[in-house]
CSV table of C-alpha atoms and ligand atoms in Angstrom, one decimal:
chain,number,residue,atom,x,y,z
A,134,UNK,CA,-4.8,-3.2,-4.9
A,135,UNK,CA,-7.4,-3.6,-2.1
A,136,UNK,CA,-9.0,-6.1,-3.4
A,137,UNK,CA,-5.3,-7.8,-3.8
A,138,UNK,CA,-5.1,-7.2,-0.1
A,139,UNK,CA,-8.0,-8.5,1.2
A,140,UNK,CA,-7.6,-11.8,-1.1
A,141,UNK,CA,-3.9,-12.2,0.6
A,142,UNK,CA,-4.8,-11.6,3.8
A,143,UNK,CA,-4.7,-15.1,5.5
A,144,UNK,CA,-1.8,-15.6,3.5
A,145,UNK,CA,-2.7,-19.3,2.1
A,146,UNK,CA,-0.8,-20.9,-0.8
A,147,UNK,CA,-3.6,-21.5,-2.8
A,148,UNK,CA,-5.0,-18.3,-2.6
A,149,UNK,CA,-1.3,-16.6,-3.0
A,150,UNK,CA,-1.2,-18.7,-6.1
A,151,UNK,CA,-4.2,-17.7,-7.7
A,152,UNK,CA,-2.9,-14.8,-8.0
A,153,UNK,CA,-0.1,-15.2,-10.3
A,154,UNK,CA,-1.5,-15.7,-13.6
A,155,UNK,CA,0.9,-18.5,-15.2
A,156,UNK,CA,0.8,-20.5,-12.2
A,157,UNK,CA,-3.2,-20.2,-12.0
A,158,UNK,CA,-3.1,-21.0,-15.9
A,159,UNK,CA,-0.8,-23.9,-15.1
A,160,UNK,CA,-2.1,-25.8,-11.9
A,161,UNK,CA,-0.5,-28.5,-12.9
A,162,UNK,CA,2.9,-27.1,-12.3
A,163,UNK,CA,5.3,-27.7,-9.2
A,164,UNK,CA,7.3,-24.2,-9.9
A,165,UNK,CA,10.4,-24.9,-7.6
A,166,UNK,CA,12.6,-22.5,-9.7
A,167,UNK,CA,12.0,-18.8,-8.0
A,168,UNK,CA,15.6,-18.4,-6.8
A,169,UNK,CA,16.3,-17.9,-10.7
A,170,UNK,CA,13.1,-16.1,-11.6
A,171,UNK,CA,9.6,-15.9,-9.5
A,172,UNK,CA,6.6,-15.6,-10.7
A,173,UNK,CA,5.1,-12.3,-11.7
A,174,UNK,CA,2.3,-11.1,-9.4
A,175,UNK,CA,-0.9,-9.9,-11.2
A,176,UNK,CA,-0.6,-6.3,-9.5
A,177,UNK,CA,2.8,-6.0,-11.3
A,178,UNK,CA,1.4,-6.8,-14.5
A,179,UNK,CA,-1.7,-4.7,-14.1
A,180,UNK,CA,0.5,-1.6,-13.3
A,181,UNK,CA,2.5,-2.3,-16.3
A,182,UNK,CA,-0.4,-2.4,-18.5
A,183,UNK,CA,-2.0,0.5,-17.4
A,184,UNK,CA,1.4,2.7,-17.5
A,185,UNK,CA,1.5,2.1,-20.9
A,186,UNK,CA,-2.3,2.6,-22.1
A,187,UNK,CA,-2.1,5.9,-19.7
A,188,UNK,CA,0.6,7.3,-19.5
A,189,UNK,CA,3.6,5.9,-21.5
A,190,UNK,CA,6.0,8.9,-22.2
A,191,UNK,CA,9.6,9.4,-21.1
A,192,UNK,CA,10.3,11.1,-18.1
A,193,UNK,CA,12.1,13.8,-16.2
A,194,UNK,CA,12.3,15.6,-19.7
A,195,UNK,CA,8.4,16.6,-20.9
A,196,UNK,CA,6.7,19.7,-19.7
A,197,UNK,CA,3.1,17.9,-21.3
A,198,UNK,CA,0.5,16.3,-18.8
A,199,UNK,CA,1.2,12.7,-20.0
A,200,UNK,CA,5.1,13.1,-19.4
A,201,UNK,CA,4.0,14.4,-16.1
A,202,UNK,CA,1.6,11.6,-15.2
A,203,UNK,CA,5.1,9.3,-16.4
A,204,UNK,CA,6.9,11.2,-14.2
A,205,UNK,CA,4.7,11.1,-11.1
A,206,UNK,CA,4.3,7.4,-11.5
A,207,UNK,CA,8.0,6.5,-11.9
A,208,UNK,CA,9.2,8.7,-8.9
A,209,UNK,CA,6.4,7.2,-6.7
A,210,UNK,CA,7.7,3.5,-8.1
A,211,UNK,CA,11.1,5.1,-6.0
A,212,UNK,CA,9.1,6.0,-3.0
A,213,UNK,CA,7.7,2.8,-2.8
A,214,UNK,CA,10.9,1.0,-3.1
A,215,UNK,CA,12.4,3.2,-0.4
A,216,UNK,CA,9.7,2.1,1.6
A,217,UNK,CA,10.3,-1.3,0.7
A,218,UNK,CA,13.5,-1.1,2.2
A,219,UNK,CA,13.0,1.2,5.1
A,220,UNK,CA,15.5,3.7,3.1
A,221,UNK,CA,15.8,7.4,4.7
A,222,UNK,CA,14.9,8.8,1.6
A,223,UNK,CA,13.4,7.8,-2.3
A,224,UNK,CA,16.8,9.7,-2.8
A,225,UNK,CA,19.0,6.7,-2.3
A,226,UNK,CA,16.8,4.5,-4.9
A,227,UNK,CA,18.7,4.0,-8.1
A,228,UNK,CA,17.0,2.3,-10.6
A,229,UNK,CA,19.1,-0.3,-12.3
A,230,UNK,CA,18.4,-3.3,-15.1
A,231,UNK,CA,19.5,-5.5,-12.5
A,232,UNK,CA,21.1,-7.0,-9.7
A,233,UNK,CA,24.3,-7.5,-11.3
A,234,UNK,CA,23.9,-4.5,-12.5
A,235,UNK,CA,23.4,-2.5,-9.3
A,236,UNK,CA,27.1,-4.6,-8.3
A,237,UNK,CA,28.5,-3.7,-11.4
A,238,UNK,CA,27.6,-0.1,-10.6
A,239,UNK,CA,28.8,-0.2,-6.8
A,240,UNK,CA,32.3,-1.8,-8.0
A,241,UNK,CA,32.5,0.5,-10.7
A,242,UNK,CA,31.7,3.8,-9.0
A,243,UNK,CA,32.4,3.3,-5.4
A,244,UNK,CA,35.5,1.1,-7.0
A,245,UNK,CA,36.5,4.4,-8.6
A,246,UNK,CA,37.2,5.8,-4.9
A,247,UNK,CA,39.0,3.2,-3.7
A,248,UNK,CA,43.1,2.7,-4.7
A,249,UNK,CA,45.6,0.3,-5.4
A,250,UNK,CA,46.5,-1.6,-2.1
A,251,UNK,CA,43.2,-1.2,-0.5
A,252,UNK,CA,41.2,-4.2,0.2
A,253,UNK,CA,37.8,-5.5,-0.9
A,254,UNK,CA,36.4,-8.6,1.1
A,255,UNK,CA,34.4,-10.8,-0.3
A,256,UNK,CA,33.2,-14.4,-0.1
A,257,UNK,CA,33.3,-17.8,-1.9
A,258,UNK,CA,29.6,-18.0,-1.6
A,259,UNK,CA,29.2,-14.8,-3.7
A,260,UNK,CA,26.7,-15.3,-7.6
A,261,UNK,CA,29.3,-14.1,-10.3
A,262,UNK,CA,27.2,-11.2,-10.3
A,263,UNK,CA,29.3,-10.4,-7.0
A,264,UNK,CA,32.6,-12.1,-7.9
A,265,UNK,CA,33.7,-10.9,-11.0
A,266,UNK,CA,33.3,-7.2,-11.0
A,267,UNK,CA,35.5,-7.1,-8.2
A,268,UNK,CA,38.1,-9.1,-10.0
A,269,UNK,CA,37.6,-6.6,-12.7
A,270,UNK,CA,38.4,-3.9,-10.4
A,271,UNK,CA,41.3,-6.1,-9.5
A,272,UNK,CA,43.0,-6.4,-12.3
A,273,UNK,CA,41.8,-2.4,-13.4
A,274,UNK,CA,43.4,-0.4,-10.2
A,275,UNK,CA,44.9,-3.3,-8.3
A,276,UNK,CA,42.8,-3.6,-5.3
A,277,UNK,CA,43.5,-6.8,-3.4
A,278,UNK,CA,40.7,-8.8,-3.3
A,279,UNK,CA,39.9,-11.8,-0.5
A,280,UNK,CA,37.5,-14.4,0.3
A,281,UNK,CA,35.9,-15.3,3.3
A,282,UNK,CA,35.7,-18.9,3.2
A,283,UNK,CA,32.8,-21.3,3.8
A,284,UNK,CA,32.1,-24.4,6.5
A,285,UNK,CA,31.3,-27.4,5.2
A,286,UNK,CA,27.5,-26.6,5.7
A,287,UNK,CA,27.7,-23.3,3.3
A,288,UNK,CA,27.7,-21.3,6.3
A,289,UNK,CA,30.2,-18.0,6.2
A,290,UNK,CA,33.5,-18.6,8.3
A,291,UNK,CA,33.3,-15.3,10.0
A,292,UNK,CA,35.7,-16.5,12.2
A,293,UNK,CA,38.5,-15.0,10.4
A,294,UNK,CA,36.9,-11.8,9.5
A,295,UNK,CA,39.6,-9.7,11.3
A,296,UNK,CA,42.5,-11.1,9.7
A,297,UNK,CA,41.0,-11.4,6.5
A,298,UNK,CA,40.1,-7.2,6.4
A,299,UNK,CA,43.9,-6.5,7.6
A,300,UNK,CA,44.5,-2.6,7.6
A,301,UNK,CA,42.9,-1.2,4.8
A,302,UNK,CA,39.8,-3.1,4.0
A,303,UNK,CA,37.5,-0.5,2.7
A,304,UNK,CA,34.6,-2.8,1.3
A,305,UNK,CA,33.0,-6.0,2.5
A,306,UNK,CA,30.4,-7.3,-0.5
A,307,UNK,CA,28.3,-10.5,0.5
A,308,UNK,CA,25.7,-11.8,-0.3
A,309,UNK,CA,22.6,-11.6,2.3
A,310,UNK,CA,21.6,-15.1,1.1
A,311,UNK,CA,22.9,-18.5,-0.8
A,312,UNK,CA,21.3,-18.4,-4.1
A,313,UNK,CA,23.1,-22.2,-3.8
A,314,UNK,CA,22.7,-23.4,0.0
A,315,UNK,CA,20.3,-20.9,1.1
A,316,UNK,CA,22.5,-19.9,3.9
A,317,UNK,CA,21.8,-16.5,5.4
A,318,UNK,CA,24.7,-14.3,6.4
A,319,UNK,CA,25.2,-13.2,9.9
A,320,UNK,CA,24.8,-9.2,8.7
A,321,UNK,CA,25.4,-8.3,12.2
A,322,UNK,CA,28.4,-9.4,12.6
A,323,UNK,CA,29.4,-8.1,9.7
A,324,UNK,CA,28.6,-4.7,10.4
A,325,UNK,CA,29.9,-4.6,13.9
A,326,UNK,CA,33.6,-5.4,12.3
A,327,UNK,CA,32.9,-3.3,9.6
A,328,UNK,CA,32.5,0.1,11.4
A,329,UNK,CA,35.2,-1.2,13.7
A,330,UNK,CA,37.6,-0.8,10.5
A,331,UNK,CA,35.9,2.0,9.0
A,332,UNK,CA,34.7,-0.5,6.1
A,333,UNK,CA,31.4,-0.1,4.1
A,334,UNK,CA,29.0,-2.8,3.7
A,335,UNK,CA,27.1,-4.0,0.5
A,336,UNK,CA,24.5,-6.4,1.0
A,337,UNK,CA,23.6,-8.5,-2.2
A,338,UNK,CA,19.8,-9.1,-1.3
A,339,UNK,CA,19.2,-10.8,-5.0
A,340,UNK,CA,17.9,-13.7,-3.1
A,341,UNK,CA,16.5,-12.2,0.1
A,342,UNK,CA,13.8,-10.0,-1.0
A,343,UNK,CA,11.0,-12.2,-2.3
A,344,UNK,CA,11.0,-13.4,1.4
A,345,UNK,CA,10.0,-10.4,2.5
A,346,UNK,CA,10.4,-6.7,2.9
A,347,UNK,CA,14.3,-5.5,4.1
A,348,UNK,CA,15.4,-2.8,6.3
A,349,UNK,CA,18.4,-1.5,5.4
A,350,UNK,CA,18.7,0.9,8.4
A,351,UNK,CA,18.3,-1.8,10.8
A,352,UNK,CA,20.7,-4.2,9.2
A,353,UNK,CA,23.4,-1.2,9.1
A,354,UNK,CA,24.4,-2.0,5.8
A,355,UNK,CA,25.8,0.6,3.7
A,356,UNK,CA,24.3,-0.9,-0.2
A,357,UNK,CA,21.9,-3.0,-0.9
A,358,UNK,CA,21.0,-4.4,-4.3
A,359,UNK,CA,18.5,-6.9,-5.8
A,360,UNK,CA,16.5,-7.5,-8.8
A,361,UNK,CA,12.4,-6.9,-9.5
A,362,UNK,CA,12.2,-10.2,-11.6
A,363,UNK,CA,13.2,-12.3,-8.3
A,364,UNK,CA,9.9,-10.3,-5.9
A,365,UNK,CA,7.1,-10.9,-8.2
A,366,UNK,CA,7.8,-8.0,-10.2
A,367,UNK,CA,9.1,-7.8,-14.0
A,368,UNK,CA,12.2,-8.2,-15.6
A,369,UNK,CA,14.5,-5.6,-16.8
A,370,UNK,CA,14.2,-3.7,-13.0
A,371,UNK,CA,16.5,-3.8,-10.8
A,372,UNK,CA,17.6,-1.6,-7.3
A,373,UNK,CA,20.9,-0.2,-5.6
A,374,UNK,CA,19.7,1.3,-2.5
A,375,UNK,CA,22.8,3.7,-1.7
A,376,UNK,CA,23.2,5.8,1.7
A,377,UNK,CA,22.9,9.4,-0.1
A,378,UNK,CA,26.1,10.6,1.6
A,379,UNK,CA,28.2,7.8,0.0
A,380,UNK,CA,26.4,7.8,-3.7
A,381,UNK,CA,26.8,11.8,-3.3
A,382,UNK,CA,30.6,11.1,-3.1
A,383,UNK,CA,31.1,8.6,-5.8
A,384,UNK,CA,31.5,9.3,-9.6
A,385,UNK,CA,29.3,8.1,-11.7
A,386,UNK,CA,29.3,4.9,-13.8
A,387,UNK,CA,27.7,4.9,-17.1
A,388,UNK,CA,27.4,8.7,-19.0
A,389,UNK,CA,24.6,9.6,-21.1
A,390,UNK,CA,21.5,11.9,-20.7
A,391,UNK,CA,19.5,12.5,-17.4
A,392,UNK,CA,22.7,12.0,-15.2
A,393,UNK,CA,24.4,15.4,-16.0
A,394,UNK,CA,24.5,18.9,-13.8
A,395,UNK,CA,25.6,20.9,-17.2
A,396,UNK,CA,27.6,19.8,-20.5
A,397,UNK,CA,30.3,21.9,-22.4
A,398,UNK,CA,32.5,20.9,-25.2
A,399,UNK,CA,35.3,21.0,-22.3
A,400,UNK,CA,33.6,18.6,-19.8
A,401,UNK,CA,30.8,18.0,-18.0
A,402,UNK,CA,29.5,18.0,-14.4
A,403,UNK,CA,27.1,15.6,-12.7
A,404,UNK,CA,23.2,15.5,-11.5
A,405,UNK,CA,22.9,14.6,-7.4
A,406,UNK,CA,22.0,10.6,-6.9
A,407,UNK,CA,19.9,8.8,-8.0
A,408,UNK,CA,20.2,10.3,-11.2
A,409,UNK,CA,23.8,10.9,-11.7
A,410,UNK,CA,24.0,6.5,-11.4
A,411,UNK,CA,20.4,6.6,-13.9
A,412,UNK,CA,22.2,7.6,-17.4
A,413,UNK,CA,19.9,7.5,-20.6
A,414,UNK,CA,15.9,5.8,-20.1
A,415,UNK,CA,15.2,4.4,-17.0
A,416,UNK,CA,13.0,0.9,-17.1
A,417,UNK,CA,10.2,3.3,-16.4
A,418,UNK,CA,7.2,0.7,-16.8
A,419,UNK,CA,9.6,-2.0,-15.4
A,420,UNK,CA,9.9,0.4,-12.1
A,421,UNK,CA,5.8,1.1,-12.0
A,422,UNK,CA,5.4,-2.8,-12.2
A,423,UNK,CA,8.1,-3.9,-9.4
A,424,UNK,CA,7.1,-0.8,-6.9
A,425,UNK,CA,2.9,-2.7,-7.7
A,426,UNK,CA,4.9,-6.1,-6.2
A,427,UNK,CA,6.5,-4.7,-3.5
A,428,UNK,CA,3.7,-2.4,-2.4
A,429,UNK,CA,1.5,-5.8,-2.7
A,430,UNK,CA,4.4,-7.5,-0.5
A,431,UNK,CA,4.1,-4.7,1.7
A,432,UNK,CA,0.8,-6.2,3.0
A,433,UNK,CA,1.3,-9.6,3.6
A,434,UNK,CA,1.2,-11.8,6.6
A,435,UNK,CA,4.9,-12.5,6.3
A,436,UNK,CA,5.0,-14.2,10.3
A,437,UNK,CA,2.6,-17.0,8.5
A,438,UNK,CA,4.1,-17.3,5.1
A,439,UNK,CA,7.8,-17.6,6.6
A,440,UNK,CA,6.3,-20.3,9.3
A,441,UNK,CA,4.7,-21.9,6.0
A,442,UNK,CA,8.1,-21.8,3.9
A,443,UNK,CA,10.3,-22.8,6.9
A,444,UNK,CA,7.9,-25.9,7.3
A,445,UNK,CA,8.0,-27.0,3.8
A,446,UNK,CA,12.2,-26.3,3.5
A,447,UNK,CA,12.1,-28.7,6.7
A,448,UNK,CA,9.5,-31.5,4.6
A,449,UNK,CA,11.9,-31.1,1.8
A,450,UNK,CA,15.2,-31.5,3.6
A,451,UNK,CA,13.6,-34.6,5.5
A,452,UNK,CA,12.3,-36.3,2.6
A,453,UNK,CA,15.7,-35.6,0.7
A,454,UNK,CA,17.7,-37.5,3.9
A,455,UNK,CA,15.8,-40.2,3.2
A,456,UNK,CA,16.7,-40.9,-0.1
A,457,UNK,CA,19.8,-43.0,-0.2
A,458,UNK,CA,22.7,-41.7,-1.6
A,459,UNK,CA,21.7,-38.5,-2.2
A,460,UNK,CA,24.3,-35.3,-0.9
A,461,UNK,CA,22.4,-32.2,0.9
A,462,UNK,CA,24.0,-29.3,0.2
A,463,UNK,CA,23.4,-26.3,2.8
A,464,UNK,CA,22.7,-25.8,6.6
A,465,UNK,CA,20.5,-27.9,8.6
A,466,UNK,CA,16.4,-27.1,8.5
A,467,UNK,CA,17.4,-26.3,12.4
A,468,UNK,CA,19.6,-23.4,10.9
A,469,UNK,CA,17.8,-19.9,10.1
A,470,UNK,CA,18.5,-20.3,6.1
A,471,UNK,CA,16.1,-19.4,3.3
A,472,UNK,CA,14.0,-22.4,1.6
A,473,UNK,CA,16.8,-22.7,-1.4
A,474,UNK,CA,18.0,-26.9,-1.3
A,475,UNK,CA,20.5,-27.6,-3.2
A,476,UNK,CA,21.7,-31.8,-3.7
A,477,UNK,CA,23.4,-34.0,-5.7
A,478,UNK,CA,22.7,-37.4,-6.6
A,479,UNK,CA,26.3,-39.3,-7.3
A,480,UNK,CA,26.4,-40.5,-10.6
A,481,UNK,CA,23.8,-38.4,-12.2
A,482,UNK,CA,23.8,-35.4,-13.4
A,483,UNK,CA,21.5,-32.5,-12.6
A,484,UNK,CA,20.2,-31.6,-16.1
A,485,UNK,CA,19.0,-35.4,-16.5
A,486,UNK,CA,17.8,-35.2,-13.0
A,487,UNK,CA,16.1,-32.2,-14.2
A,488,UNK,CA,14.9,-33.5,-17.3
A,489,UNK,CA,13.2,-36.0,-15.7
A,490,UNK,CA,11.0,-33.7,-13.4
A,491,UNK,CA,10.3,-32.0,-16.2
A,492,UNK,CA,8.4,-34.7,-17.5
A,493,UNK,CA,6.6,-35.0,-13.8
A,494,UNK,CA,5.3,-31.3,-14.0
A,495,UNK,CA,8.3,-29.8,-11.9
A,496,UNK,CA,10.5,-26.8,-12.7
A,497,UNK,CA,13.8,-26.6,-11.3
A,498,UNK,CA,17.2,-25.7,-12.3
A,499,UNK,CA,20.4,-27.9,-12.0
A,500,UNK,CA,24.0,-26.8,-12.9
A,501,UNK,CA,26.6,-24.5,-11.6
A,502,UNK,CA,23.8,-21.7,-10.3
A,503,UNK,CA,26.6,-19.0,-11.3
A,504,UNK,CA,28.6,-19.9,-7.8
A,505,UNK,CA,31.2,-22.4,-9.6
A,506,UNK,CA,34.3,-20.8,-6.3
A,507,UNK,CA,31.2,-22.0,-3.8
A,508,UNK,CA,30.8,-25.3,-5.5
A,509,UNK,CA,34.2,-25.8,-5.8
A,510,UNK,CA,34.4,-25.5,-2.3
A,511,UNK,CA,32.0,-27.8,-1.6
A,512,UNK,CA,33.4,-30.1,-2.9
A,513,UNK,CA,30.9,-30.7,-5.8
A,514,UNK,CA,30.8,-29.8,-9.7
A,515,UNK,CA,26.9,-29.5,-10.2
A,516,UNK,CA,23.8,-29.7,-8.3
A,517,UNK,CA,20.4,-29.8,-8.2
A,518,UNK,CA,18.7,-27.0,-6.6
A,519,UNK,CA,15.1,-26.1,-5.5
A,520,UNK,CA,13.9,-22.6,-4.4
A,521,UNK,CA,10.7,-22.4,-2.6
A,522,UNK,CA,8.3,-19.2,-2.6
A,523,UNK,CA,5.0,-18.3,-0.9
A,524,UNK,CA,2.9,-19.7,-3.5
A,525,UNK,CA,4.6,-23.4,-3.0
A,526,UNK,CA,2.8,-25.8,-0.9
A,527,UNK,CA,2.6,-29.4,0.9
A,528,UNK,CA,2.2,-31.2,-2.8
A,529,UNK,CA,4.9,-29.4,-4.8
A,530,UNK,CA,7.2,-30.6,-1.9
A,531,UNK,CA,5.5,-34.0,-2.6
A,532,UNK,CA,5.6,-34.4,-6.0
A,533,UNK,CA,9.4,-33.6,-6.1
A,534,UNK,CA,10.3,-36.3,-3.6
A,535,UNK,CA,7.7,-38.4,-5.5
A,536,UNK,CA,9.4,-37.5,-8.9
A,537,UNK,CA,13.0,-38.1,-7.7
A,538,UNK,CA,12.3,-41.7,-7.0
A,539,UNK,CA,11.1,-42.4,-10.5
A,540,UNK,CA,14.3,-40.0,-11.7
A,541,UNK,CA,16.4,-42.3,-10.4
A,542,UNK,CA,14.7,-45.7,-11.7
A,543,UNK,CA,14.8,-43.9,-15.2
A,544,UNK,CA,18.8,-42.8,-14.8
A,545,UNK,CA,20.4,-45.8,-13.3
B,894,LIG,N1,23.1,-12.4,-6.7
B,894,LIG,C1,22.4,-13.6,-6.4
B,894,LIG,C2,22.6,-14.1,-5.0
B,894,LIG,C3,21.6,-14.2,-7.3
B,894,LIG,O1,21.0,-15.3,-7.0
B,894,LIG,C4,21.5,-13.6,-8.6
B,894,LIG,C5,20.6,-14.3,-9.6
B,894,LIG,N2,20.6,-15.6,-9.7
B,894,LIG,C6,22.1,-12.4,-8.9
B,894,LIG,C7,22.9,-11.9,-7.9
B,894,LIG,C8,22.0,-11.8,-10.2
B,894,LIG,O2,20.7,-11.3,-10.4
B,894,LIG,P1,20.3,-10.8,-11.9
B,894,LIG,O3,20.7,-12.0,-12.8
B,894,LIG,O4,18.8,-10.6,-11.8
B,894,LIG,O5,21.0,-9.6,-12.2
């Protein structure tokens, strides 16, 4: 870890990228993919490994050392998340598979509070992951569900916000970032009207957090969830951060062992949060392994690698303007947005665009990115999309624009 430190220090691409085994395996690849999956840091891996030479055993159950040493090591993974997010306590850390799982869980058991006629507010921008379990809840207890909609640019039309929360909004559930435009939300503004109407606020930060630490008290948010796989950590993991007084009050979601008070034949009562939301085996070494990432993340020069990410989303955008006939999707390089660019190229379609880059060493995804109401609303059925992270530099940014040129010679 110190070592790890010291190495990251200045914060340099190169040196960042060294660090992630495939990518110093594969220096020949322009990953431009991490909004669906970053790269897994070393640290993460390392933790992993050694969890499971050391001290693999199931926790909160054994009484013997090594369950102990699996016990210590998973609820320290939870400290380090809450520090991660600035949470008031390790308390308010549940640990999930997932993002969509930590929604999943929120609409589920917060849903479970909530009653027909009362109002959840969403957005068109939302991932699936933050669209459909509410129409699930819907269509289970008849909330009524609505959209804030989006500007032209991605942006969130917060203009409406009071009209669109009427009376009895009791959740607002948006995302903190575009996993499509890369458009940030305004969070304050959110929250202000929020605890005007008494309304809670989930954040989903699925695309927020491998730019950086997140504090949750500062934002004034009342959920937060994201998953390991997207900051440098493994798959599998993934957070709800909860404010305890609101996860103390909800139900909980899935039942199973480790989430109970006491079981009878009758019924059965409920362990405090986090456990009462973590039924059966937790992703213990998945935990160890992301809390290694975000304890690395913890000590890096973020001022210099945002300054180095906003530069190359600006390269990027430029070189895309330039390309004729080619539709930017997403806020202006002006804009604070994260360094996700989305575009379409009219007549061909984005998994023969990304076919083609393939071929010229780069890795990025074109489709639907799971936002098909945001698309829609854009007016466009598929897209091209990169995702920049802090080990991208100068010549990814450059081979794509490079790459796109010869895409469209191939295509047309
Ligand atoms: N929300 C957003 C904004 C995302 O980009 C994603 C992943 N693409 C998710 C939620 C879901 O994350 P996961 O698939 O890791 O559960």
């Amino acid at each position: 870890m110190g070592a790890s430190t010291l190495l990251t220090g200045c914060g340099d691409a190169n040196t960042l990228r060294a660090e992630f085994p495939l990518l110093a395996a594969a220096p020949e690849l322009h990953y431009l993919d991490s909004a669906a999956t970053s790269q897994i840091h070393r640290s993460a891996l390392d933790a992993v490994l050694h969890h499971e030479t050391t001290s693999r055993a199931n926790v909160a159950r054994g009484t013997y050392r090594l369950a102990e040493a699996a016990d210590l090591a998973f609820e320290n993974a939870r400290r380090t998340t809450a520090r991660f997010l600035n949470a008031t306590s390790a308390d308010e850390i549940v640990f999930t598979s997932g993002a969509t799982a930590s929604l999943n869980l929120v609409a589920h058991a917060f849903g479970n509070t909530l009653q027909a006629g009362d109002r959840v507010l969403i957005s068109v921008a939302e991932h699936h992951s933050n669209f459909v379990p509410w129409q699930m809840l819907r269509d289970r207890i008849g909330i009524e569900l609505a959209l804030i909609p989006v500007r032209a640019d991605g942006q969130l039309d917060l203009a409406r916000l009071p009209e669109l929360m009427g009376s009895r909004c009791r959740l607002l559930a948006l995302t903190h970032c575009s996993n499509v435009t890369g458009a940030r939300t305004d969070v304050a503004a959110v929250v202000a009207a929020a605890r005007q109407a008494g309304a809670r606020v989930l954040l989903d930060g699925a695309q927020a957090v491998q730019h950086g630490p997140q504090d949750v008290r500062a934002l004034g948010v009342d959920f937060y969830a994201f998953s390991g796989h997207k900051c440098f950590g493994p798959g599998g993991i993934g957070v709800l951060w909860g404010r305890h007084e609101l996860l103390a009050a909800m139900p909980p979601f899935l039942g199973g062992g480790g989430m109970i008070g006491g079981v009878t034949p009758a019924l059965s009562t409920w362990a405090p949060p986090p456990q009462r939301f973590e039924a059966g085996t937790p992703p213990i070494a998945q935990a160890i392994g992301l809390a290694a990432a975000l304890e690395w993340m913890l000590g890096l020069p973020w001022p210099q690698i945002h300054a180095r990410e906003d530069s190359l989303c600006r390269q990027l955008i430029e070189g895309l303007r330039a390309i004729s006939d080619l539709r930017l999707l997403g806020p202006d390089a002006a804009v604070s947005r994260a360094p996700i660019i989305s575009f379409e190229m009219p007549g061909l379609h984005p998994h023969d665009i990304c076919q083609v880059l393939d071929t010229h060493g780069l890795a990025l995804r074109g489709g639907h990115h799971c936002a098909q109401p945001l698309l829609a609303a854009l007016g466009v059925e598929s897209c091209s999309r990169a995702s920049i992270a802090l080990y991208n530099d100068a010549a990814d940014i450059e081979a794509l624009l490079s790459a796109l040129d010869a895409a469209r010679r191939e295509l047309t």
